[in-house]
């Protein structure tokens, strides 16, 4: 990786084969999963998948999310997930489908020493509540869903910057830029002060273009069009 990219890149996905390839490379420093990614990857047994991932990737942070919509059951799930490995972070959404906040649960879990990844955080108020709920001296992540905020037409960078500044009160908290949409988000996240960004495989593949000369990139585009023109076999005149 280029020396001026300091932020930790976490791969976002639930395909074990792809995760193992990324684990053996030099770019990825951790992994995150979620129920939607597991559904897309065809995972059929949650805990067996989690155990297999940790067995093969014991030396990098890996986040697994609770499934229940009931906060009491979430707590039991979090304890079971955390027990899979010392490198596991348990993803706890800011609220459930009934708008019930999980800050109390986050406080209880972190007081037990369970590392959590507070997820689906999208406002200043949510970030402050979550950060204040985390017990000091427990490594935790707060995932700011910057990409989804941007999808609403709002610039997420000020929000991420404020979360990073507020989180300095607890040095064991890392702010994560989630919902990466394009390679430039990596640069933006780093400039905001975030320590981590989750990047899907489609964006990881764009590392080959990072830092390239734009004139050469222009030429590549023209060559690609020329090749497609030949294959089309069309003529204008």
XYZ file of C-alpha atoms in Angstrom:
237
model
C 0.000 0.000 0.000
C 1.143 3.540 -0.704
C 2.835 5.186 2.264
C 0.349 8.083 2.424
C -2.608 5.791 3.127
C -2.441 5.260 6.886
C -6.047 4.292 7.612
C -6.726 0.609 8.289
C -8.608 -1.093 5.456
C -11.174 -3.691 6.564
C -12.749 -5.954 3.950
C -16.547 -6.022 4.063
C -18.020 -9.364 3.033
C -18.999 -12.888 4.034
C -17.429 -15.103 1.393
C -14.790 -17.191 3.174
C -12.724 -17.891 0.064
C -12.506 -14.195 -0.737
C -11.706 -13.365 2.898
C -8.814 -15.837 2.926
C -7.341 -14.309 -0.233
C -7.574 -10.851 1.300
C -6.048 -12.129 4.534
C -2.961 -13.299 2.686
C -2.451 -9.917 0.984
C -0.873 -6.735 2.285
C -3.822 -4.324 2.130
C -6.526 -5.690 4.426
C -6.071 -5.297 8.199
C -9.423 -6.667 9.398
C -12.870 -7.918 8.377
C -16.507 -7.031 8.916
C -19.652 -8.979 8.112
C -23.389 -8.380 8.473
C -26.624 -10.356 7.977
C -27.200 -8.963 4.469
C -23.702 -9.966 3.359
C -24.174 -13.437 4.840
C -27.455 -13.815 2.951
C -25.766 -12.756 -0.286
C -22.858 -15.178 0.286
C -25.205 -18.100 1.001
C -24.119 -18.677 4.613
C -26.450 -21.317 6.116
C -25.016 -21.783 9.633
C -24.046 -18.573 11.395
C -21.951 -19.917 14.263
C -20.179 -22.522 12.146
C -19.276 -19.788 9.670
C -17.972 -17.548 12.471
C -15.869 -20.361 13.928
C -14.434 -21.241 10.518
C -13.506 -17.608 9.857
C -11.752 -17.206 13.224
C -10.000 -20.558 12.806
C -8.514 -19.363 9.522
C -8.120 -15.691 10.461
C -7.061 -15.612 14.132
C -4.703 -12.656 13.834
C -6.959 -9.835 12.559
C -10.085 -8.154 13.961
C -13.330 -9.704 12.690
C -16.810 -8.286 13.351
C -19.931 -10.476 13.543
C -23.404 -9.017 14.110
C -26.143 -10.109 16.495
C -29.330 -11.351 14.817
C -32.072 -10.869 17.404
C -34.384 -7.858 17.534
C -34.883 -8.417 21.281
C -32.303 -6.617 23.404
C -32.165 -9.305 26.097
C -31.535 -11.997 23.494
C -29.016 -9.718 21.769
C -27.003 -9.785 24.977
C -26.900 -13.593 25.040
C -25.995 -13.696 21.337
C -23.224 -11.154 21.899
C -21.721 -13.278 24.652
C -21.807 -16.373 22.415
C -20.291 -14.547 19.448
C -17.557 -12.957 21.564
C -16.568 -16.378 22.907
C -15.654 -17.562 19.396
C -12.284 -15.795 19.540
C -10.261 -13.041 21.176
C -10.119 -11.145 17.864
C -13.922 -10.971 17.567
C -15.880 -7.715 17.767
C -19.650 -8.020 18.229
C -21.693 -5.714 16.016
C -24.556 -4.080 17.897
C -26.883 -1.790 15.906
C -27.698 1.573 17.479
C -31.373 0.607 17.687
C -33.683 -2.303 16.925
C -36.717 -2.290 14.617
C -38.872 -0.916 17.453
C -36.654 2.193 17.780
C -35.337 0.900 21.113
C -31.788 2.147 21.685
C -29.050 -0.342 22.543
C -26.793 2.019 24.509
C -27.609 0.254 27.779
C -26.708 -3.077 26.213
C -23.441 -1.644 24.879
C -22.603 -0.419 28.381
C -23.324 -3.837 29.923
C -21.363 -5.744 27.302
C -18.298 -3.512 27.446
C -18.360 -3.586 31.246
C -17.871 -7.360 30.855
C -14.872 -6.729 28.606
C -16.682 -7.680 25.385
C -15.362 -5.800 22.366
C -18.215 -4.299 20.383
C -18.645 -2.655 17.009
C -21.536 -0.209 17.390
C -23.084 -0.097 13.950
C -25.630 1.806 11.826
C -24.659 5.097 13.507
C -25.728 8.053 11.346
C -26.030 11.221 13.456
C -23.966 13.283 15.881
C -26.384 12.466 18.691
C -26.166 8.729 18.038
C -22.363 8.836 17.959
C -22.195 10.729 21.259
C -24.612 8.344 22.979
C -22.710 5.282 21.799
C -19.270 6.661 22.664
C -20.488 7.615 26.156
C -21.853 4.078 26.647
C -18.537 2.303 26.024
C -16.596 1.267 29.111
C -13.008 2.610 29.059
C -10.109 0.210 28.452
C -12.171 -2.058 26.177
C -11.227 -2.003 22.506
C -14.332 -0.982 20.549
C -15.359 0.346 17.148
C -18.037 2.888 16.269
C -19.204 2.465 12.672
C -20.416 5.713 11.126
C -22.520 4.835 8.070
C -21.082 7.659 5.993
C -22.016 6.162 2.629
C -25.677 5.840 3.532
C -25.701 9.393 4.889
C -24.213 10.582 1.584
C -26.978 8.712 -0.282
C -29.471 11.135 1.302
C -27.642 14.121 -0.206
C -25.878 15.077 3.029
C -22.090 15.425 3.239
C -21.043 12.894 5.911
C -17.526 14.241 6.441
C -18.387 16.845 9.118
C -20.276 14.193 11.089
C -17.354 11.754 10.909
C -14.903 14.489 11.929
C -16.995 15.380 14.963
C -17.285 11.727 15.981
C -13.511 11.313 15.691
C -12.929 14.414 17.822
C -15.425 13.311 20.489
C -14.040 9.759 20.614
C -10.619 11.079 21.658
C -11.939 11.060 25.230
C -11.598 7.257 25.067
C -8.405 6.164 23.248
C -9.675 2.577 23.005
C -12.425 3.615 20.572
C -11.778 3.522 16.812
C -14.067 5.364 14.425
C -14.917 3.419 11.276
C -16.189 4.912 7.990
C -18.817 2.416 6.793
C -20.702 1.994 3.506
C -17.745 2.841 1.286
C -18.984 3.602 -2.225
C -15.822 4.588 -4.106
C -12.052 4.566 -3.703
C -11.913 8.283 -2.856
C -13.906 7.523 0.315
C -10.675 6.024 1.680
C -8.953 9.389 1.291
C -11.949 11.221 2.770
C -12.164 8.895 5.770
C -8.467 9.345 6.511
C -8.730 13.133 6.235
C -11.629 13.060 8.720
C -9.456 11.262 11.269
C -11.174 7.871 11.106
C -8.929 4.949 12.043
C -10.738 2.338 9.911
C -12.767 2.103 6.710
C -14.697 -0.938 5.506
C -14.180 -1.518 1.797
C -16.087 -3.971 -0.423
C -14.188 -6.178 -2.841
C -15.361 -4.108 -5.825
C -13.581 -1.043 -4.416
C -10.513 -2.957 -3.209
C -9.894 -3.910 -6.845
C -9.492 -0.225 -7.684
C -6.240 0.000 -5.720
C -4.455 -0.695 -9.007
C -5.486 2.781 -10.206
C -4.386 4.606 -7.070
C -1.791 7.280 -7.814
C -1.778 6.618 -11.563
C -0.873 9.336 -14.044
C -4.137 10.819 -15.343
C -2.843 11.250 -18.889
C -2.092 7.535 -19.042
C -5.506 6.828 -17.540
C -7.067 8.948 -20.295
C -5.181 6.922 -22.887
C -6.412 3.679 -21.315
C -9.987 4.921 -21.625
C -9.561 5.822 -25.276
C -7.979 2.420 -26.022
C -10.888 0.669 -24.297
C -13.390 2.593 -26.420
C -11.387 1.810 -29.578
C -11.401 -1.910 -28.787
C -15.149 -1.885 -28.195
C -15.704 0.005 -31.466
C -13.848 -2.734 -33.347
C -15.902 -5.457 -31.692
C -19.180 -3.680 -32.470
C -18.393 -3.595 -36.185
C -20.499 -0.449 -36.637
C -19.751 2.398 -39.023
C -21.018 5.955 -39.045
C -20.123 6.856 -42.646
